Amino acid sequence: MAKTYQVAVLPGDGIGPEVVAQAQRVLELVSEKSNVKLAMQSYDFGGAAIDASGEPLPQETLKACKAADAILLGAVGGPKWGVGKVRPEQGLLAIRKELDLYANIRPALFPSDSLLEHSPLRADVARGTQFIVIRELVKGLYYGDRKEADLDTPGSKGEACDMMVYDRADVQRITRLAAHLALKSNPPAKVHSIDKANVLATSRLWRRVVQETIDSEFKDKGVEVDHQLVDSAAMIMVANPRKLNGIVLTENMFGDILSDESSVIPGALGLLPSASLSELPTGEQPAKGLYEPIHGSAPDIAGKGIANPVGTILSAALLLRWSLGLDKEATAVEQAVRKVLDSQDIGGYGLRTSDLGGNASTKQVGDKVLEILATLL
Ligand code: NAD
Ligand code: IPM
Ligand code: MN
C-alpha cells in the first residue's frame, strides 16, 4: 500500500492562488507517478480568511496545518486589507510561531544559466552566484513587545517601539541548521554570518554564539564561519555576490531584506522558493515544513494570469525533498523547471512570464513543466 502524505494548501491572496494552482498540478503528477500519494486539501488563510471569518489564521486552518506532513503556501496581503488592526500578514507571523518554523531557507541560485542574460547585474558579476540565505524566523523584531504610537491624542508624543530579543538557544539552533546545510557540500560550504555587532546588543550575542557553536560542534568537520556587517554585506551582494557563496546566516529582519535583494541576482522575485522548517532536514527523517515562494501577493498583476509560477513550483520541489523524503522526484521537478526556462533549446521560446522578458501565461508555464516532468518521472 502506498503511503499517503497530507499536504495542507494555503493559496492566500492576490497571485497566491494563481501560482499555487500550478504547483499543485505538479504535486498531483508526482502523486500519480510515484509510489507515495499526496492528499491535498485547501484552507482559508490571510485576507481570504479575514473576508470569510474575520481572522487571518482560523482555528480550522491552524489545526489542519499542525496535522499535515507539509504546508504549501501562496502569499498573503494586499491593498484591500491595508495595514489596519487585523491584517493578513498577522496570519503568516502566527503560523510561523505556532509551528515553531525557526529556519527560513531561501536559496539564491540560478535555476538556469540561461537566465544570466536577464539579470539586472552584468553577467560576469552574476555568473556563478550560489548562496543560500538562512533567516531566523520566529524571534527578533518581528515578535518582540511593541508599542504603537498614539498620534490622535492631543499632547501625546507619538512614540512607537519594537523590541528585538534573542537568546543563546535561538542563535545556537539556527547556527546548527546552517552548519548542517553547509556540510551537505564537499568541502563544506562557508558560513557567512551577517549582523550589526558594531551597534546592536542582539548582534553581539549573535556573533559570539555563532562563532562558539561552529567552533565547538563543527570546526573539526571543516565548517568555517566569517562575520560581516549587514550594511556592507548588502553592498557586496550586488557588487560581487560570489563573495557570499555558501550559506548566508542572519536574523529575522536582516534576512527578510537580504533575501529579497538576493532575488535580483537570478533576475526576478517570482523565481525563488523558500522553505520554513521546525527541525533539521537530515534527509533520513522528513522535517515538518511550510513552503512558499519568497514573493508577496503582487496586487499589481493579480487576476491577470501572468504571474511567474516558478518560485512556487520550486517550493513544491523543496517540499518533496525535505518534508516527504522524495529526493528523486524533487530533482525531476527542478530539472523540468530548468528545461522550461531554457525553452529556446526545446523549440518553444516565449515560455517565460513577462517578469523574465517573455510573454507566456502562468498556466502555459505550468503546462510545459508538467509536459516535461511527465517524461522525467
Ligand atoms: P510583492 O512581492 O508582492 O511584489 C513586488 C513586485 O514583484 C511587484 O511588482 C510584483 O508584480 C512583482 N512580483 C512578485 N511576485 C511575482 C511573480 N510571481 N511573478 C511576476 N511578478 C511578481 O511585494 P509587495 O508589492 O511589496 O507586497 C504586496 C503584498 O504582499 C503586501 O501586502 C505584503 O505584505 C505581502 N507579502 C506577502 C508575503 C508572503 O505572503 N510571504 C511576502 C512578501 C510580501
Ligand atoms: C516574507 C514577507 C513577510 C515577512 C511579511 C509578509 C510579513 O515579507 O515572507 O518575506 O516580512 O516575513
Ligand atoms: Mn519579505
PDB file of C-alpha atoms and ligand atoms in Angstrom, residues 15 19 45 73-79 81-82 88-89 92 96 106 256 260 268-271 292-302 306-312 353-356, ligand 1:
ATOM      1  CA  ILE A  15      -1.440  35.932  -7.198  1.00  0.00           C
ATOM      2  CA  VAL A  19       0.799  30.278  -8.623  1.00  0.00           C
ATOM      3  CA  PHE A  45      -5.657  31.951   5.116  1.00  0.00           C
ATOM      4  CA  LEU A  73       1.516  28.490   0.763  1.00  0.00           C
ATOM      5  CA  GLY A  74       0.996  31.140  -1.923  1.00  0.00           C
ATOM      6  CA  ALA A  75       1.154  34.651  -0.459  1.00  0.00           C
ATOM      7  CA  VAL A  76      -0.992  36.902   1.681  1.00  0.00           C
ATOM      8  CA  GLY A  77      -1.858  40.592   1.848  1.00  0.00           C
ATOM      9  CA  GLY A  78      -2.990  43.366  -0.423  1.00  0.00           C
ATOM     10  CA  PRO A  79      -4.434  46.885  -0.504  1.00  0.00           C
ATOM     11  CA  TRP A  81      -6.830  44.818   3.862  1.00  0.00           C
ATOM     12  CA  GLY A  82      -4.154  47.522   4.170  1.00  0.00           C
ATOM     13  CA  PRO A  88      -3.398  39.135   6.530  1.00  0.00           C
ATOM     14  CA  GLU A  89       0.305  39.247   7.406  1.00  0.00           C
ATOM     15  CA  LEU A  92       1.694  34.432   8.429  1.00  0.00           C
ATOM     16  CA  ARG A  96       5.372  30.565  11.786  1.00  0.00           C
ATOM     17  CA  ARG A 106      15.919  30.927   0.778  1.00  0.00           C
ATOM     18  CA  ASP A 256      13.840  39.468   5.116  1.00  0.00           C
ATOM     19  CA  ASP A 260      14.549  39.997  -1.474  1.00  0.00           C
ATOM     20  CA  ALA A 268      13.201  38.130 -10.665  1.00  0.00           C
ATOM     21  CA  LEU A 269      11.425  37.784  -7.344  1.00  0.00           C
ATOM     22  CA  GLY A 270       8.988  35.270  -8.858  1.00  0.00           C
ATOM     23  CA  LEU A 271      11.743  32.694  -9.387  1.00  0.00           C
ATOM     24  CA  GLU A 292       6.258  29.253  -0.222  1.00  0.00           C
ATOM     25  CA  PRO A 293       7.785  31.482  -2.881  1.00  0.00           C
ATOM     26  CA  ILE A 294       9.648  34.434  -1.385  1.00  0.00           C
ATOM     27  CA  HIS A 295       7.460  36.965  -3.201  1.00  0.00           C
ATOM     28  CA  GLY A 296       4.225  38.509  -1.977  1.00  0.00           C
ATOM     29  CA  SER A 297       0.691  38.684  -3.370  1.00  0.00           C
ATOM     30  CA  ALA A 298       1.716  41.104  -6.192  1.00  0.00           C
ATOM     31  CA  PRO A 299      -1.573  43.072  -6.243  1.00  0.00           C
ATOM     32  CA  ASP A 300      -0.375  44.965  -9.340  1.00  0.00           C
ATOM     33  CA  ILE A 301      -0.627  41.841 -11.533  1.00  0.00           C
ATOM     34  CA  ALA A 302      -3.184  39.722  -9.612  1.00  0.00           C
ATOM     35  CA  ILE A 306       0.694  36.392 -15.878  1.00  0.00           C
ATOM     36  CA  ALA A 307       2.416  35.709 -12.529  1.00  0.00           C
ATOM     37  CA  ASN A 308       5.570  33.643 -12.647  1.00  0.00           C
ATOM     38  CA  PRO A 309       4.792  30.263 -11.005  1.00  0.00           C
ATOM     39  CA  VAL A 310       8.426  29.082 -10.916  1.00  0.00           C
ATOM     40  CA  GLY A 311       9.160  30.127  -7.304  1.00  0.00           C
ATOM     41  CA  THR A 312       6.099  28.220  -6.092  1.00  0.00           C
ATOM     42  CA  THR A 353       6.464  35.054 -17.968  1.00  0.00           C
ATOM     43  CA  SER A 354       6.758  38.808 -18.523  1.00  0.00           C
ATOM     44  CA  ASP A 355       8.928  39.418 -15.433  1.00  0.00           C
ATOM     45  CA  LEU A 356      11.583  37.416 -17.314  1.00  0.00           C
TER      46      LEU A 356
HETATM   47  P1  NAD B   1       5.440  41.577  -3.892  1.00  0.00           P
HETATM   48  O1  NAD B   1       6.478  40.551  -3.725  1.00  0.00           O
HETATM   49  O2  NAD B   1       4.024  41.135  -3.809  1.00  0.00           O
HETATM   50  O3  NAD B   1       5.657  42.321  -5.311  1.00  0.00           O
HETATM   51  C1  NAD B   1       6.813  43.078  -5.639  1.00  0.00           C
HETATM   52  C2  NAD B   1       6.925  43.222  -7.176  1.00  0.00           C
HETATM   53  O4  NAD B   1       7.315  41.957  -7.724  1.00  0.00           O
HETATM   54  C3  NAD B   1       5.608  43.590  -7.847  1.00  0.00           C
HETATM   55  O5  NAD B   1       5.862  44.435  -8.935  1.00  0.00           O
HETATM   56  C4  NAD B   1       5.077  42.252  -8.353  1.00  0.00           C
HETATM   57  O6  NAD B   1       4.251  42.351  -9.507  1.00  0.00           O
HETATM   58  C5  NAD B   1       6.361  41.503  -8.664  1.00  0.00           C
HETATM   59  N1  NAD B   1       6.165  40.060  -8.462  1.00  0.00           N
HETATM   60  C6  NAD B   1       6.112  39.414  -7.267  1.00  0.00           C
HETATM   61  N2  NAD B   1       5.902  38.104  -7.462  1.00  0.00           N
HETATM   62  C7  NAD B   1       5.814  37.917  -8.792  1.00  0.00           C
HETATM   63  C8  NAD B   1       5.597  36.771  -9.605  1.00  0.00           C
HETATM   64  N3  NAD B   1       5.428  35.532  -9.098  1.00  0.00           N
HETATM   65  N4  NAD B   1       5.558  36.942 -10.958  1.00  0.00           N
HETATM   66  C9  NAD B   1       5.749  38.158 -11.510  1.00  0.00           C
HETATM   67  N5  NAD B   1       5.963  39.282 -10.786  1.00  0.00           N
HETATM   68  C10 NAD B   1       5.994  39.151  -9.435  1.00  0.00           C
HETATM   69  O7  NAD B   1       5.732  42.701  -2.796  1.00  0.00           O
HETATM   70  P2  NAD B   1       4.841  43.967  -2.360  1.00  0.00           P
HETATM   71  O8  NAD B   1       4.143  44.531  -3.526  1.00  0.00           O
HETATM   72  O9  NAD B   1       5.744  44.773  -1.539  1.00  0.00           O
HETATM   73  O10 NAD B   1       3.768  43.339  -1.359  1.00  0.00           O
HETATM   74  C11 NAD B   1       2.417  43.058  -1.726  1.00  0.00           C
HETATM   75  C12 NAD B   1       1.724  42.373  -0.572  1.00  0.00           C
HETATM   76  O11 NAD B   1       2.295  41.075  -0.372  1.00  0.00           O
HETATM   77  C13 NAD B   1       1.859  43.090   0.776  1.00  0.00           C
HETATM   78  O12 NAD B   1       0.601  43.021   1.411  1.00  0.00           O
HETATM   79  C14 NAD B   1       2.903  42.283   1.530  1.00  0.00           C
HETATM   80  O13 NAD B   1       2.742  42.346   2.936  1.00  0.00           O
HETATM   81  C15 NAD B   1       2.614  40.913   1.016  1.00  0.00           C
HETATM   82  N6  NAD B   1       3.750  39.976   1.094  1.00  0.00           N
HETATM   83  C16 NAD B   1       3.432  38.712   1.471  1.00  0.00           C
HETATM   84  C17 NAD B   1       4.427  37.750   1.506  1.00  0.00           C
HETATM   85  C18 NAD B   1       4.057  36.357   1.896  1.00  0.00           C
HETATM   86  O14 NAD B   1       2.894  36.037   1.964  1.00  0.00           O
HETATM   87  N7  NAD B   1       5.015  35.516   2.199  1.00  0.00           N
HETATM   88  C19 NAD B   1       5.730  38.076   1.152  1.00  0.00           C
HETATM   89  C20 NAD B   1       6.018  39.390   0.763  1.00  0.00           C
HETATM   90  C21 NAD B   1       5.011  40.340   0.731  1.00  0.00           C
END
